[in-house]
CSV table of C-alpha atoms in Angstrom, one decimal:
chain,number,residue,atom,x,y,z
A,1,UNK,CA,100.0,-27.3,87.2
A,2,UNK,CA,96.7,-29.7,87.0
A,3,UNK,CA,98.8,-31.9,84.6
A,4,UNK,CA,101.6,-32.2,87.3
A,5,UNK,CA,99.0,-33.0,89.9
A,6,UNK,CA,96.9,-35.3,87.6
A,7,UNK,CA,99.9,-37.3,86.5
A,8,UNK,CA,101.4,-37.4,90.0
A,9,UNK,CA,104.7,-35.4,89.2
A,10,UNK,CA,104.6,-37.1,85.5
A,11,UNK,CA,104.7,-40.7,86.8
A,12,UNK,CA,101.6,-41.2,84.5
A,13,UNK,CA,103.7,-40.8,81.7
A,14,UNK,CA,105.7,-44.1,82.4
A,15,UNK,CA,104.9,-47.1,80.2
A,16,UNK,CA,103.7,-49.8,80.3
A,17,UNK,CA,100.8,-49.9,82.9
A,18,UNK,CA,100.9,-46.1,84.2
A,19,UNK,CA,98.6,-47.1,87.0
A,20,UNK,CA,100.8,-49.5,88.5
A,21,UNK,CA,103.6,-47.1,88.4
A,22,UNK,CA,101.2,-44.4,89.9
A,23,UNK,CA,100.6,-46.9,92.7
A,24,UNK,CA,104.1,-48.0,93.1
A,25,UNK,CA,105.2,-44.3,93.4
A,26,UNK,CA,102.4,-43.6,96.0
A,27,UNK,CA,104.1,-46.2,98.5
A,28,UNK,CA,107.3,-44.3,99.3
A,29,UNK,CA,105.5,-41.1,99.4
A,30,UNK,CA,102.9,-42.4,101.6
A,31,UNK,CA,105.7,-43.8,103.9
A,32,UNK,CA,107.4,-40.4,103.9
A,33,UNK,CA,104.4,-38.5,105.0
A,34,UNK,CA,103.9,-41.0,107.6
A,35,UNK,CA,107.5,-40.6,108.8
A,36,UNK,CA,107.1,-36.7,108.8
A,37,UNK,CA,103.6,-36.6,110.8
A,38,UNK,CA,102.3,-39.9,111.6
A,39,UNK,CA,98.7,-41.3,110.9
A,40,UNK,CA,97.2,-37.8,110.9
A,41,UNK,CA,99.4,-36.3,108.1
A,42,UNK,CA,99.0,-39.4,106.1
A,43,UNK,CA,95.2,-39.3,106.3
A,44,UNK,CA,95.1,-35.5,105.7
A,45,UNK,CA,97.1,-36.0,102.7
A,46,UNK,CA,94.8,-38.6,101.5
A,47,UNK,CA,91.9,-36.3,101.8
A,48,UNK,CA,93.9,-33.5,100.1
A,49,UNK,CA,95.1,-35.7,97.1
A,50,UNK,CA,91.5,-36.7,96.5
A,51,UNK,CA,90.2,-33.2,96.4
A,52,UNK,CA,93.0,-32.1,94.3
A,53,UNK,CA,92.9,-35.2,92.0
A,54,UNK,CA,89.1,-34.4,91.4
A,55,UNK,CA,89.9,-30.9,90.6
A,56,UNK,CA,92.9,-31.5,88.3
A,57,UNK,CA,91.2,-34.5,86.6
A,58,UNK,CA,88.1,-32.4,85.8
A,59,UNK,CA,90.3,-29.7,84.2
A,60,UNK,CA,92.6,-32.1,82.4
A,61,UNK,CA,89.6,-34.1,80.9
A,62,UNK,CA,87.1,-31.2,80.1
A,63,UNK,CA,86.0,-31.4,76.5
A,64,UNK,CA,87.8,-34.4,75.7
A,65,UNK,CA,86.2,-37.7,74.5
A,66,UNK,CA,88.5,-39.7,77.1
A,67,UNK,CA,87.1,-39.1,80.5
A,68,UNK,CA,90.0,-41.4,82.1
A,69,UNK,CA,93.3,-41.0,80.0
A,70,UNK,CA,96.0,-43.5,81.1
A,71,UNK,CA,98.4,-40.7,82.2
A,72,UNK,CA,96.2,-39.7,84.9
A,73,UNK,CA,97.1,-41.6,88.1
A,74,UNK,CA,96.6,-39.3,90.8
A,75,UNK,CA,93.3,-41.5,91.4
A,76,UNK,CA,95.7,-44.6,92.0
A,77,UNK,CA,97.5,-42.5,94.6
A,78,UNK,CA,94.4,-41.9,96.5
A,79,UNK,CA,93.2,-45.3,96.2
A,80,UNK,CA,96.6,-46.9,97.2
A,81,UNK,CA,96.8,-44.8,100.3
A,82,UNK,CA,93.5,-45.7,101.5
A,83,UNK,CA,94.6,-49.4,100.8
A,84,UNK,CA,97.7,-48.8,102.7
A,85,UNK,CA,96.0,-47.0,105.9
A,86,UNK,CA,95.2,-50.1,107.8
A,87,UNK,CA,98.8,-51.1,108.0
A,88,UNK,CA,99.9,-47.7,109.0
A,89,UNK,CA,97.3,-47.4,111.5
A,90,UNK,CA,98.2,-50.8,112.7
A,91,UNK,CA,101.8,-49.9,112.9
A,92,UNK,CA,101.1,-46.7,115.0
A,93,UNK,CA,98.6,-48.3,117.4
A,94,UNK,CA,101.2,-51.3,118.0
A,95,UNK,CA,104.1,-49.1,118.2
A,96,UNK,CA,105.9,-51.0,115.5
A,97,UNK,CA,108.3,-50.0,112.9
A,98,UNK,CA,105.9,-49.3,109.8
A,99,UNK,CA,108.3,-51.2,107.6
A,100,UNK,CA,108.1,-54.4,109.7
A,101,UNK,CA,104.4,-54.6,108.7
A,102,UNK,CA,105.7,-55.3,105.1
A,103,UNK,CA,103.2,-58.2,104.4
A,104,UNK,CA,100.4,-55.3,104.9
A,105,UNK,CA,102.1,-53.1,102.3
A,106,UNK,CA,102.3,-55.9,99.9
A,107,UNK,CA,98.8,-56.9,100.4
A,108,UNK,CA,97.6,-53.3,100.2
A,109,UNK,CA,99.2,-53.0,96.7
A,110,UNK,CA,98.2,-56.1,95.3
A,111,UNK,CA,94.8,-56.1,96.4
A,112,UNK,CA,94.3,-52.4,95.2
A,113,UNK,CA,95.6,-53.3,92.0
A,114,UNK,CA,93.3,-56.3,91.5
A,115,UNK,CA,90.3,-54.2,92.5
A,116,UNK,CA,91.3,-51.3,90.3
A,117,UNK,CA,92.0,-53.7,87.2
A,118,UNK,CA,89.0,-56.0,87.8
A,119,UNK,CA,86.5,-53.4,88.7
A,120,UNK,CA,83.8,-55.4,90.4
A,121,UNK,CA,80.3,-54.1,91.6
A,122,UNK,CA,80.6,-50.4,92.9
A,123,UNK,CA,84.2,-50.1,91.5
A,124,UNK,CA,82.9,-50.5,87.9
A,125,UNK,CA,79.7,-48.3,88.5
A,126,UNK,CA,82.1,-45.3,89.7
A,127,UNK,CA,84.3,-46.1,86.6
A,128,UNK,CA,81.4,-45.9,84.2
A,129,UNK,CA,80.0,-42.4,85.7
A,130,UNK,CA,82.1,-40.9,82.9
A,131,UNK,CA,83.3,-37.9,84.9
A,132,UNK,CA,86.2,-36.7,87.0
A,133,UNK,CA,84.6,-37.6,90.3
A,134,UNK,CA,84.1,-41.2,88.8
A,135,UNK,CA,87.7,-41.3,87.8
A,136,UNK,CA,88.6,-40.7,91.3
A,137,UNK,CA,85.5,-42.8,93.1
A,138,UNK,CA,86.6,-46.1,91.4
A,139,UNK,CA,90.1,-46.1,92.7
A,140,UNK,CA,88.7,-44.9,96.5
A,141,UNK,CA,86.2,-47.7,96.3
A,142,UNK,CA,89.0,-50.0,95.1
A,143,UNK,CA,91.3,-48.9,98.0
A,144,UNK,CA,88.4,-49.4,100.5
A,145,UNK,CA,88.0,-53.2,99.2
A,146,UNK,CA,91.7,-53.6,99.3
A,147,UNK,CA,91.8,-52.0,103.0
A,148,UNK,CA,89.2,-54.7,103.9
A,149,UNK,CA,91.5,-57.4,102.5
A,150,UNK,CA,94.5,-55.9,104.5
A,151,UNK,CA,92.5,-56.0,107.6
A,152,UNK,CA,91.2,-59.5,106.9
A,153,UNK,CA,94.7,-60.6,106.3
A,154,UNK,CA,96.2,-59.1,109.4
A,155,UNK,CA,93.3,-60.6,111.3
A,156,UNK,CA,94.2,-64.0,110.1
A,157,UNK,CA,97.9,-63.5,110.7
A,158,UNK,CA,97.4,-62.6,114.2
A,159,UNK,CA,94.7,-65.5,114.7
A,160,UNK,CA,92.2,-62.8,115.8
A,161,UNK,CA,89.5,-64.0,113.3
A,162,UNK,CA,89.8,-67.7,114.5
A,163,UNK,CA,90.3,-68.7,111.0
């Protein structure tokens, strides 16, 4: 069961770039959760995925030299959903079709992958922790950075930021 969770239903075994596959797989699942229960269900699922991911990653990596094996992608799911949250919240607030905000989806995906791979500042710090919490936290922080990019992008495209 922990392997199923940690690999997000075995998506983490896809090659090359399992983290990217995990992030891509998170998008339609996130959309489905939003369609089923709106922003509340999506946000609850994000917290649940984080908690389950932390637990499953801890079990999957216990006693192993590699604290962050590439097949573990549940962290990418949590981070990608955090990055996507502003687009979903914006759609709900505006009463818009969530897919009509596709630039936000693209920005969330691209920015999350950039920050997850680059690992600037606190993202790199979390990654270097060498434990299951670090595995999850680096993607959570990358997701937060990407969410900020999504919000800034939305503000620029709507002229809100005056840029």
